[in-house]
Amino acid sequence: MKSKHRADEHCIPPVPRVHEYIKPWCLRYEGIQITVWGGAGLNLLRTSVLGLAFLMPVFSFAGTGTRPTLNLYGSPGLIDMPSAEHAPDATLSATVSTFGGSTRTTLSFQILPRLSGSFRYSRIQDFLGVGVKSLYDRSFDLRYRLIDEGQYIPAVTVGMQDFIGTGVYSAEYIAATKTLHPNLKATVGLGWGRLGGVSGYANRTINFGVGGNIDSANWFRGNVAVFGGLEWRTPLEGLNLKVEYSSDHYVPETIDRALFVRNSQVNFAADYRVSDSLSVAAYYLYGSEFGLSASISLNPKHPAAPGSLDPSPLPIKIRQPVRGQAGVYDTTWTQQADGRAILASNLETLLAAQGQQLESLHVTADTAFVRFRNIRNGTASQAIGRVARILTHILPASVETFVIVPVVEGLPVSAITLRRSDLEDLEFRADGVELSWQRAQIGDAAGQGDGILNKELYPNFSWALAPYGDVALFDPDKPVRVDVGVRLTARYEVSPGLVFSGSLRKKFVGNLDSVTRASNSVLQHVRSDYGLYDKQGDPALERLTAEYFFRPGDDLYGRVSVGYLEKMYGGVSAEVLWKPVTSKLGFGAELNYVKQRDFDQLLGFQAYEVVTGHASAYWDMGNGFYSQLDAGRYLAGDWGATYSLDRVFDNGWKVGAFLTLTDVPFSTFGEGSFDKGIKMTIPLSWASGQSSRKRYDMTIRPITRDGGARLNVENRLYGLVSDYHRAPLDRSWGRFWR
Amino acid sequence: MMLSRSFFSLVLLGVLVTACSSDNWTQDSGAKYFVANLQSRFADGSSAPQTDPLIGLTQSRLAGFNKPTILAHLESSGGYSSATKIARNGQVQTFMTADQISISMNHGVVVATRGIGADLLGATAGQTLAHLRSGNPEDYQRVYRHLDGENHTIRTTFACHMENHGIEKLVFAQRSYATRKMVERCLGLEEEFDNTYWVGTANSLIRKSRQRLSPVSGFVRVHLLVD
């Protein structure tokens, strides 16, 4: 009332409070809605669309129509033999198959349209002694399609099976597949190693307890044998019948050991596609054995809903110029003493309604600098678009330029400059996506937009209590172990960039503490004593840190973390990152001094301490591929480098692999020879269709040893800032209008 | 030691137990989305009432509407919803349903939707409007844009032409309207479709239409209830 009274006195149009601004949008709730007709209700349209959307991943392959069936190794193929076929680009499949005492669990990914890779975990019963010990083995495959199928020529694929590992399934092949009839495919191939007939495997050795060796001297060497078969798509929808002649004589299983009886090289299979994502198959193999398999496939390119199921954003509000003067807007509001504070309050209210938080607002007669935290949107461009739409409702008409600055952990990570008149002009232009991107300016945010700080944000205390699950794989004693419990996290933000946070967890049930194998590593046990941490760490103080994030200069970002940095180490970690907003390259350096924590994961430390750190290079290679090279000193004091290659989808999915080579000799490293693994990130929004920043990260290491082990400090800078930089914004700019 | 560790919160756990926190926005409850999806998976519309709300609609009911209002029916979902005009930008009016799905139309030609999921990001309408008015049978282009599963903008061009299917009487809400039924036939590289418009002979308003949105969402039927 006070401001209104003062405004009246000076004949200044007052800056209205937010409820006056949002009132027009309440009309949609005030309008009479047809709720009784047919009893359908107003939510029916949306609910039904949700239903359609949820089924999208299930039917996501319907459009391709040609996803090949998988073989016992989880690769496109006949029965036990491969074919030349490939899954559609980016297909991810998990297959479990079993026969003759062998169980294979395979994760396959179509890395590129022509290139696929598989990681497999196998169990061969009694392989190390009848009734004594089974062999648990991990293996990697690569397949590359040399020739696409044409009218007269077959598709041709070259593949390497178990090319890095113990070599139990070591084989190479060239396969050709031709569609003879829409319902009939034929495959013929040449195999080496396991697929090289009775003597093909003669020169191969099984490197028990070593792994990680690349046996390139034997690739495509030795006896070669022919394999082949037919696949018939029956009139019964989803049912395929297959017959093959196998060139794998199962020498280690049937000749070296009597694990099953091999009477024939001819195999039979019935493969039934339950849905486009689920297949099951039954087999009769080698004249003596029955087998089964099941596979699940999905494609990161096909989320629950292309676009988003989020509610419609506010339409752009069109300004009214001063009567009779096009392009001229009233600026007398700038004279209102509390006008800017009211604008900030209004903006905070509407941003909060969209799940965003206002950090600060600085507004002049023609320009607004807005800093905000993106709490809800996994896609940065959508968050920026929604802020822009809100600004058209909040800001006086004279404000023509919006400078929108996303803030992450107190760091202003980029500045997106938009003209309000462009928003008005392009909202319904069919080419509005392209034009708005051309007209937007994406730049560095250092020093941009300091303004009225949202005082309600600082200091801020928040907490959360949530369930957790922790999974451990590949221990021969128990290949899958699981813990379930609750995790309490708390966070106290003192000022922009200064955060105290911690994480405490309590196990409810699980068997991670049942590991009985003691580490046999000859290196400092920097990671291999994980079993002791699981045994003694209940409850566990997972993390308790003070972090400070800052911008040392243009294109530079900094972080200092102090405290219990991760479950096994505490100390100090400092990082600096150079990453221009418009560059596809970034460089960083991290230096840590840490001590190993007690196994009980409370407050104590062990004697071991180390200075560790890396220089890092980041490269957005384009076409969805990212490379990262980290070179430096690892936790055990070894020096070396880690190379990571990720395929990153612009909906948030990531699938990647990494390997680390250090000055630790393979023999000293122990089983596995060097550190390597695969990793995945799955965004919740992919499955739900709703905006969310929640992501599930998964790293699968075939084995955890002490060489090439890095500190697991949280909030490394590249991951915090890069989503808001030019290249990813460009690729998903369509979501700006969503 | 042959053991490896993947540290991640299991989706299963996330959806079985709802987290609680001091700030609901910061804790995306997997349970919420999972439950919603399970419900919607089985609520595919087949068991929901599919009664056409136009049946039995009276002028007295429409009298309560004080703003332009449409009735939208998304064929792929089978659901109906009314939407009220909430904004105008140039020639484009935006209508919003109570559950915040919006349809934007240029004189009745749909140019954008938001909130459906596989939305129409944008579409040209100028040539369509011109040919609706003139009845000119010559070919013209329409350009549609939608987002794919990776948030990439997909631009699709169609060659279209307009056909006049003669006068047709529309009756709803106890009132009859004389309309010209116009069919816009569009052909693209991978898709072809027909948009159908019933254009009032008295005032050239599109009283009713059936228009294609995107490859996934299919068609929306729009009735102009209150203009």
CSV table of C-alpha atoms in Angstrom, one decimal, chain A residues 277-670:
chain,number,residue,atom,x,y,z
A,277,SER,CA,12.1,-54.9,-26.1
A,278,LEU,CA,11.9,-58.4,-24.8
A,279,SER,CA,12.8,-61.7,-26.5
A,280,VAL,CA,13.1,-65.3,-25.2
A,281,ALA,CA,14.6,-68.3,-27.0
A,282,ALA,CA,14.8,-72.0,-26.5
A,283,TYR,CA,17.6,-74.2,-28.0
A,284,TYR,CA,18.6,-77.7,-28.7
A,285,LEU,CA,22.4,-77.7,-29.0
A,286,TYR,CA,25.2,-80.0,-30.1
A,287,GLY,CA,22.9,-83.0,-30.2
A,288,SER,CA,22.7,-83.3,-26.4
A,289,GLU,CA,21.8,-80.1,-24.6
A,290,PHE,CA,18.8,-77.8,-24.1
A,291,GLY,CA,19.3,-74.1,-23.6
A,292,LEU,CA,17.4,-71.0,-22.8
A,293,SER,CA,18.0,-67.3,-23.2
A,294,ALA,CA,16.2,-64.0,-22.6
A,295,SER,CA,17.2,-60.5,-23.8
A,296,ILE,CA,16.0,-57.0,-23.1
A,297,SER,CA,16.7,-54.2,-25.5
A,298,LEU,CA,16.2,-50.5,-25.3
A,299,ASN,CA,17.4,-47.5,-27.2
A,300,PRO,CA,18.5,-44.3,-25.5
A,301,LYS,CA,17.3,-42.4,-28.6
A,302,HIS,CA,13.8,-43.3,-27.7
A,303,PRO,CA,12.6,-41.8,-24.4
A,304,ALA,CA,9.2,-42.0,-22.8
A,305,ALA,CA,8.2,-38.9,-24.7
A,306,PRO,CA,10.1,-37.1,-27.4
A,307,GLY,CA,10.1,-33.5,-26.3
A,308,SER,CA,8.6,-33.6,-22.9
A,309,LEU,CA,5.4,-34.3,-20.9
A,310,ASP,CA,5.9,-31.1,-18.9
A,311,PRO,CA,2.9,-28.8,-18.7
A,312,SER,CA,2.8,-26.1,-21.3
A,313,PRO,CA,4.9,-23.0,-20.5
A,314,LEU,CA,3.5,-19.5,-20.2
A,315,PRO,CA,3.0,-18.0,-23.6
A,316,ILE,CA,5.1,-15.0,-24.4
A,317,LYS,CA,3.4,-11.9,-23.2
A,318,ILE,CA,3.3,-9.2,-25.9
A,319,ARG,CA,4.1,-5.6,-24.9
A,320,GLN,CA,1.9,-2.7,-25.6
A,321,PRO,CA,3.9,0.4,-26.7
A,322,VAL,CA,3.1,3.9,-25.6
A,323,ARG,CA,0.0,4.9,-27.5
A,324,GLY,CA,0.8,5.9,-31.1
A,325,GLN,CA,4.6,5.3,-30.7
A,326,ALA,CA,5.6,2.0,-32.0
A,327,GLY,CA,8.7,0.6,-30.2
A,328,VAL,CA,8.5,3.2,-27.5
A,329,TYR,CA,7.8,2.0,-24.0
A,330,ASP,CA,7.2,3.8,-20.7
A,331,THR,CA,10.3,4.0,-18.5
A,332,THR,CA,8.8,6.0,-15.6
A,333,TRP,CA,8.8,2.8,-13.5
A,334,THR,CA,12.5,3.2,-13.0
A,335,GLN,CA,11.8,6.1,-10.7
A,336,GLN,CA,9.8,4.0,-8.3
A,337,ALA,CA,12.0,3.5,-5.3
A,338,ASP,CA,11.0,-0.1,-4.5
A,339,GLY,CA,10.3,-1.0,-8.1
A,340,ARG,CA,13.3,-3.3,-8.6
A,341,ALA,CA,12.7,-5.0,-5.3
A,342,ILE,CA,9.1,-5.8,-6.3
A,343,LEU,CA,10.3,-7.1,-9.7
A,344,ALA,CA,12.8,-9.4,-8.0
A,345,SER,CA,10.1,-10.6,-5.6
A,346,ASN,CA,7.7,-11.2,-8.5
A,347,LEU,CA,10.3,-13.0,-10.5
A,348,GLU,CA,11.2,-15.2,-7.6
A,349,THR,CA,7.6,-16.2,-7.2
A,350,LEU,CA,7.0,-17.2,-10.8
A,351,LEU,CA,10.4,-18.9,-11.1
A,352,ALA,CA,9.6,-21.0,-8.0
A,353,ALA,CA,6.3,-22.0,-9.6
A,354,GLN,CA,8.4,-23.4,-12.5
A,355,GLY,CA,10.7,-25.2,-10.1
A,356,GLN,CA,13.6,-22.7,-10.5
A,357,GLN,CA,15.2,-20.4,-8.0
A,358,LEU,CA,16.2,-16.8,-8.5
A,359,GLU,CA,19.8,-16.0,-7.5
A,360,SER,CA,19.8,-12.3,-8.3
A,361,LEU,CA,18.2,-9.7,-10.5
A,362,HIS,CA,19.8,-6.5,-11.9
A,363,VAL,CA,17.5,-4.5,-14.1
A,364,THR,CA,17.9,-1.2,-15.9
A,365,ALA,CA,15.4,0.7,-18.1
A,366,ASP,CA,16.3,-1.6,-21.0
A,367,THR,CA,18.2,-4.6,-19.8
A,368,ALA,CA,17.7,-7.3,-17.2
A,369,PHE,CA,20.4,-9.5,-15.8
A,370,VAL,CA,18.9,-12.6,-14.2
A,371,ARG,CA,20.8,-15.3,-12.4
A,372,PHE,CA,18.9,-18.4,-11.6
A,373,ARG,CA,19.4,-22.0,-10.4
A,374,ASN,CA,18.0,-24.7,-12.6
A,375,ILE,CA,16.5,-27.1,-10.1
A,376,ARG,CA,14.0,-28.9,-12.3
A,377,ASN,CA,15.0,-29.1,-16.0
A,378,GLY,CA,17.4,-31.8,-17.2
A,379,THR,CA,17.6,-29.9,-20.5
A,380,ALA,CA,19.3,-26.6,-20.0
A,381,SER,CA,17.7,-24.9,-23.0
A,382,GLN,CA,14.2,-25.6,-21.7
A,383,ALA,CA,15.1,-24.0,-18.4
A,384,ILE,CA,16.4,-20.9,-20.1
A,385,GLY,CA,13.4,-20.7,-22.4
A,386,ARG,CA,11.0,-20.9,-19.4
A,387,VAL,CA,12.9,-18.2,-17.6
A,388,ALA,CA,12.7,-16.0,-20.7
A,389,ARG,CA,8.9,-16.5,-21.0
A,390,ILE,CA,8.5,-15.5,-17.3
A,391,LEU,CA,10.5,-12.4,-17.9
A,392,THR,CA,8.1,-11.2,-20.6
A,393,HIS,CA,5.4,-11.3,-17.9
A,394,ILE,CA,7.4,-9.8,-15.1
A,395,LEU,CA,9.5,-7.0,-16.5
A,396,PRO,CA,8.2,-3.6,-17.6
A,397,ALA,CA,7.8,-3.2,-21.4
A,398,SER,CA,10.9,-1.0,-21.7
A,399,VAL,CA,13.2,-3.9,-20.8
A,400,GLU,CA,14.3,-5.1,-24.2
A,401,THR,CA,17.3,-7.2,-23.4
A,402,PHE,CA,17.4,-10.3,-21.2
A,403,VAL,CA,20.7,-11.6,-20.0
A,404,ILE,CA,20.0,-15.0,-18.4
A,405,VAL,CA,22.7,-16.6,-16.3
A,406,PRO,CA,22.4,-20.1,-15.1
A,407,VAL,CA,24.1,-20.6,-11.7
A,408,VAL,CA,25.5,-24.0,-10.6
A,409,GLU,CA,27.0,-24.3,-7.1
A,410,GLY,CA,27.3,-20.6,-7.0
A,411,LEU,CA,29.2,-20.5,-10.4
A,412,PRO,CA,27.7,-18.3,-13.1
A,413,VAL,CA,28.3,-20.8,-16.0
A,414,SER,CA,27.2,-18.9,-19.1
A,415,ALA,CA,25.2,-15.9,-20.2
A,416,ILE,CA,22.5,-16.2,-22.7
A,417,THR,CA,21.5,-12.8,-24.1
A,418,LEU,CA,18.1,-12.6,-25.8
A,419,ARG,CA,16.1,-9.7,-27.3
A,420,ARG,CA,12.6,-9.5,-26.0
A,421,SER,CA,11.3,-8.4,-29.5
A,422,ASP,CA,12.8,-11.6,-30.9
A,423,LEU,CA,10.8,-13.7,-28.5
A,424,GLU,CA,7.7,-11.9,-29.4
A,425,ASP,CA,8.4,-12.2,-33.2
A,426,LEU,CA,9.5,-15.8,-33.2
A,427,GLU,CA,7.2,-17.5,-30.8
A,428,PHE,CA,5.0,-19.0,-33.5
A,429,ARG,CA,7.4,-18.8,-36.5
A,430,ALA,CA,7.8,-22.2,-37.9
A,431,ASP,CA,11.5,-21.5,-38.1
A,432,GLY,CA,11.5,-19.9,-34.7
A,433,VAL,CA,14.0,-22.5,-33.3
A,434,GLU,CA,16.7,-21.8,-35.9
A,435,LEU,CA,16.1,-18.0,-35.9
A,436,SER,CA,16.1,-17.7,-32.1
A,437,TRP,CA,19.3,-19.6,-31.9
A,438,GLN,CA,20.9,-17.4,-34.5
A,439,ARG,CA,19.9,-14.3,-32.7
A,440,ALA,CA,20.8,-15.5,-29.2
A,441,GLN,CA,24.2,-14.6,-27.9
A,442,ILE,CA,25.9,-17.2,-25.7
A,443,GLY,CA,28.9,-15.9,-23.8
A,444,ASP,CA,30.9,-16.1,-20.6
A,445,ALA,CA,29.0,-15.1,-17.5
A,446,ALA,CA,32.0,-14.0,-15.4
A,447,GLY,CA,31.1,-10.6,-13.9
A,448,GLN,CA,27.6,-10.6,-15.6
A,449,GLY,CA,24.5,-9.9,-13.7
A,450,ASP,CA,25.4,-9.1,-10.2
A,451,GLY,CA,22.3,-7.6,-8.8
A,452,ILE,CA,19.8,-7.8,-6.0
A,453,LEU,CA,20.7,-11.1,-4.4
A,454,ASN,CA,17.8,-13.3,-3.4
A,455,LYS,CA,18.4,-13.1,0.3
A,456,GLU,CA,16.1,-16.0,1.0
A,457,LEU,CA,18.6,-18.3,-0.6
A,458,TYR,CA,21.5,-17.6,1.8
A,459,PRO,CA,22.1,-19.0,4.2
A,460,ASN,CA,20.1,-22.0,3.3
A,461,PHE,CA,19.8,-25.4,5.0
A,462,SER,CA,18.3,-28.4,3.3
A,463,TRP,CA,18.2,-32.1,3.9
A,464,ALA,CA,16.9,-35.3,2.5
A,465,LEU,CA,16.3,-38.8,3.6
A,466,ALA,CA,16.2,-41.3,0.8
A,467,PRO,CA,16.7,-45.0,0.2
A,468,TYR,CA,19.9,-46.3,-1.4
A,469,GLY,CA,21.0,-49.4,-3.0
A,470,ASP,CA,24.6,-50.5,-3.4
A,471,VAL,CA,25.5,-53.4,-5.7
A,472,ALA,CA,28.7,-55.4,-6.0
A,473,LEU,CA,29.2,-57.6,-8.9
A,474,PHE,CA,31.6,-60.3,-10.1
A,475,ASP,CA,32.9,-61.9,-6.9
A,476,PRO,CA,33.2,-65.6,-7.7
A,477,ASP,CA,32.0,-66.4,-4.2
A,478,LYS,CA,28.8,-64.5,-4.8
A,479,PRO,CA,28.6,-62.8,-8.2
A,480,VAL,CA,25.9,-60.3,-7.0
A,481,ARG,CA,25.8,-58.7,-3.6
A,482,VAL,CA,23.3,-56.0,-2.6
A,483,ASP,CA,22.9,-53.6,0.3
A,484,VAL,CA,19.8,-51.6,0.9
A,485,GLY,CA,19.4,-48.9,3.4
A,486,VAL,CA,18.7,-45.2,3.9
A,487,ARG,CA,20.9,-42.2,3.2
A,488,LEU,CA,20.6,-38.9,5.1
A,489,THR,CA,22.1,-35.9,3.2
A,490,ALA,CA,22.3,-32.4,4.5
A,491,ARG,CA,23.5,-29.2,2.8
A,492,TYR,CA,24.2,-25.7,4.2
A,493,GLU,CA,24.9,-22.9,1.8
A,494,VAL,CA,26.4,-20.0,3.5
A,495,SER,CA,26.8,-17.7,0.5
A,496,PRO,CA,27.1,-18.2,-3.3
A,497,GLY,CA,29.7,-20.9,-3.8
A,498,LEU,CA,30.3,-21.8,-0.2
A,499,VAL,CA,28.7,-25.1,0.7
A,500,PHE,CA,28.9,-27.4,3.7
A,501,SER,CA,27.4,-30.8,3.0
A,502,GLY,CA,27.5,-34.3,4.2
A,503,SER,CA,26.0,-37.8,3.7
A,504,LEU,CA,25.4,-40.4,6.3
A,505,ARG,CA,24.0,-43.8,5.5
A,506,LYS,CA,22.7,-46.8,7.4
A,507,LYS,CA,22.3,-50.2,6.0
A,508,PHE,CA,19.0,-52.0,6.6
A,509,VAL,CA,19.7,-55.3,4.9
A,510,GLY,CA,22.3,-56.7,2.6
A,511,ASN,CA,25.3,-58.9,2.2
A,512,LEU,CA,28.1,-56.6,1.0
A,513,ASP,CA,29.8,-57.3,4.3
A,514,SER,CA,30.1,-61.0,3.5
A,515,VAL,CA,33.2,-60.6,1.3
A,516,THR,CA,35.7,-63.1,2.6
A,517,ARG,CA,38.5,-62.6,0.0
A,518,ALA,CA,41.4,-60.6,1.3
A,519,SER,CA,43.2,-58.4,-1.0
A,520,ASN,CA,46.3,-60.0,-2.5
A,521,SER,CA,47.5,-56.8,-4.1
A,522,VAL,CA,51.3,-56.0,-3.7
A,523,LEU,CA,50.6,-52.3,-4.1
A,524,GLN,CA,49.3,-50.1,-1.4
A,525,HIS,CA,45.7,-51.2,-0.8
A,526,VAL,CA,44.2,-47.9,-1.9
A,527,ARG,CA,41.0,-49.6,-3.2
A,528,SER,CA,41.2,-53.3,-2.9
A,529,ASP,CA,40.2,-53.3,0.8
A,530,TYR,CA,36.7,-52.4,-0.1
A,531,GLY,CA,35.4,-55.5,1.6
A,532,LEU,CA,36.7,-54.1,4.9
A,533,TYR,CA,34.9,-50.8,4.4
A,534,ASP,CA,31.7,-52.7,3.7
A,535,LYS,CA,32.2,-54.9,6.8
A,536,GLN,CA,32.9,-52.1,9.2
A,537,GLY,CA,31.2,-49.1,7.7
A,538,ASP,CA,27.7,-49.4,9.2
A,539,PRO,CA,26.6,-46.7,9.7
A,540,ALA,CA,29.0,-44.8,7.5
A,541,LEU,CA,29.8,-41.2,7.1
A,542,GLU,CA,30.1,-41.2,3.4
A,543,ARG,CA,31.1,-37.6,3.0
A,544,LEU,CA,31.4,-34.5,5.1
A,545,THR,CA,32.9,-31.5,3.2
A,546,ALA,CA,33.3,-27.8,2.9
A,547,GLU,CA,33.4,-26.7,-0.8
A,548,TYR,CA,34.1,-23.4,-2.3
A,549,PHE,CA,33.4,-22.7,-5.9
A,550,PHE,CA,34.6,-19.5,-7.6
A,551,ARG,CA,35.4,-17.9,-10.9
A,552,PRO,CA,39.1,-16.8,-11.0
A,553,GLY,CA,38.7,-15.1,-14.3
A,554,ASP,CA,37.1,-15.2,-17.7
A,555,ASP,CA,36.6,-18.8,-18.9
A,556,LEU,CA,38.0,-20.1,-15.6
A,557,TYR,CA,36.3,-22.0,-12.8
A,558,GLY,CA,37.7,-23.1,-9.5
A,559,ARG,CA,36.9,-25.5,-6.7
A,560,VAL,CA,38.3,-26.2,-3.3
A,561,SER,CA,37.0,-29.1,-1.3
A,562,VAL,CA,38.0,-30.0,2.3
A,563,GLY,CA,37.0,-32.8,4.6
A,564,TYR,CA,35.9,-36.4,4.2
A,565,LEU,CA,35.9,-36.4,0.4
A,566,GLU,CA,34.7,-39.9,-0.2
A,567,LYS,CA,34.2,-43.2,1.6
A,568,MET,CA,37.9,-44.1,1.6
A,569,TYR,CA,39.7,-40.8,1.6
A,570,GLY,CA,39.7,-37.4,3.3
A,571,GLY,CA,41.8,-34.3,2.8
A,572,VAL,CA,42.0,-31.4,0.5
A,573,SER,CA,41.2,-31.2,-3.2
A,574,ALA,CA,41.6,-28.2,-5.4
A,575,GLU,CA,40.7,-27.9,-9.1
A,576,VAL,CA,40.8,-25.3,-11.8
A,577,LEU,CA,39.1,-25.6,-15.2
A,578,TRP,CA,39.6,-23.5,-18.3
A,579,LYS,CA,36.5,-23.9,-20.5
A,580,PRO,CA,35.4,-21.1,-22.8
A,581,VAL,CA,31.6,-21.2,-23.3
A,582,THR,CA,32.0,-21.4,-27.1
A,583,SER,CA,34.9,-23.9,-27.1
A,584,LYS,CA,34.6,-27.6,-27.6
A,585,LEU,CA,37.9,-28.0,-25.7
A,586,GLY,CA,38.5,-27.7,-22.0
A,587,PHE,CA,41.6,-28.1,-19.8
A,588,GLY,CA,41.7,-28.7,-16.1
A,589,ALA,CA,44.1,-29.4,-13.3
A,590,GLU,CA,43.4,-31.0,-9.9
A,591,LEU,CA,45.6,-31.5,-7.0
A,592,ASN,CA,44.7,-33.5,-3.9
A,593,TYR,CA,46.4,-34.3,-0.6
A,594,VAL,CA,44.5,-37.1,1.0
A,595,LYS,CA,44.7,-39.6,3.8
A,596,GLN,CA,43.1,-43.0,3.8
A,597,ARG,CA,40.1,-43.2,6.1
A,598,ASP,CA,39.5,-45.9,8.7
A,599,PHE,CA,37.5,-48.8,7.6
A,600,ASP,CA,34.6,-47.9,9.9
A,601,GLN,CA,34.1,-44.7,7.8
A,602,LEU,CA,33.7,-42.5,10.8
A,603,LEU,CA,36.1,-39.8,11.7
A,604,GLY,CA,39.5,-41.6,11.9
A,605,PHE,CA,42.3,-42.0,9.4
A,606,GLN,CA,44.8,-44.6,8.6
A,607,ALA,CA,48.5,-43.9,8.2
A,608,TYR,CA,48.6,-43.9,4.4
A,609,GLU,CA,48.6,-40.4,2.8
A,610,VAL,CA,49.4,-39.4,-0.7
A,611,VAL,CA,49.5,-36.4,-3.0
A,612,THR,CA,47.6,-37.2,-6.1
A,613,GLY,CA,46.3,-35.2,-9.0
A,614,HIS,CA,45.7,-34.9,-12.7
A,615,ALA,CA,45.9,-32.6,-15.7
A,616,SER,CA,42.8,-33.2,-17.8
A,617,ALA,CA,41.8,-32.4,-21.3
A,618,TYR,CA,38.1,-32.5,-22.4
A,619,TRP,CA,37.0,-32.6,-26.0
A,620,ASP,CA,33.5,-32.5,-27.3
A,621,MET,CA,34.2,-34.3,-30.6
A,622,GLY,CA,30.8,-33.7,-32.1
A,623,ASN,CA,28.3,-36.3,-33.3
A,624,GLY,CA,27.6,-37.1,-29.6
A,625,PHE,CA,31.1,-38.3,-28.7
A,626,TYR,CA,33.2,-36.9,-25.9
A,627,SER,CA,36.9,-37.7,-25.1
A,628,GLN,CA,38.6,-37.1,-21.8
A,629,LEU,CA,42.3,-37.7,-21.0
A,630,ASP,CA,43.5,-37.5,-17.4
A,631,ALA,CA,47.2,-37.7,-16.8
A,632,GLY,CA,48.9,-37.6,-13.5
A,633,ARG,CA,49.5,-39.4,-10.2
A,634,TYR,CA,47.1,-42.0,-8.8
A,635,LEU,CA,46.2,-43.0,-5.3
A,636,ALA,CA,48.9,-45.7,-5.1
A,637,GLY,CA,51.5,-43.2,-6.2
A,638,ASP,CA,51.6,-44.6,-9.7
A,639,TRP,CA,51.9,-42.3,-12.7
A,640,GLY,CA,49.9,-42.7,-15.8
A,641,ALA,CA,46.8,-41.7,-17.7
A,642,THR,CA,43.2,-42.5,-18.1
A,643,TYR,CA,41.4,-42.2,-21.4
A,644,SER,CA,37.6,-42.1,-21.5
A,645,LEU,CA,35.3,-42.1,-24.6
A,646,ASP,CA,31.6,-41.5,-24.1
A,647,ARG,CA,28.7,-41.4,-26.4
A,648,VAL,CA,26.5,-38.7,-25.0
A,649,PHE,CA,22.9,-38.4,-26.1
A,650,ASP,CA,21.3,-35.0,-25.9
A,651,ASN,CA,18.5,-36.3,-23.7
A,652,GLY,CA,21.1,-37.0,-21.0
A,653,TRP,CA,22.0,-40.7,-21.6
A,654,LYS,CA,25.7,-41.5,-21.6
A,655,VAL,CA,27.4,-44.8,-22.5
A,656,GLY,CA,31.1,-44.9,-22.3
A,657,ALA,CA,34.3,-46.8,-21.6
A,658,PHE,CA,37.6,-46.0,-20.0
A,659,LEU,CA,41.0,-47.5,-19.5
A,660,THR,CA,44.0,-46.5,-17.4
A,661,LEU,CA,47.6,-47.3,-18.0
A,662,THR,CA,50.2,-46.5,-15.4
A,663,ASP,CA,53.8,-47.3,-14.6
A,664,VAL,CA,52.6,-50.3,-12.6
A,665,PRO,CA,53.6,-53.4,-14.6
A,666,PHE,CA,50.7,-55.7,-15.6
A,667,SER,CA,52.2,-58.4,-13.4
A,668,THR,CA,52.3,-56.2,-10.4
A,669,PHE,CA,48.8,-54.8,-11.0
A,670,GLY,CA,47.4,-58.4,-10.7
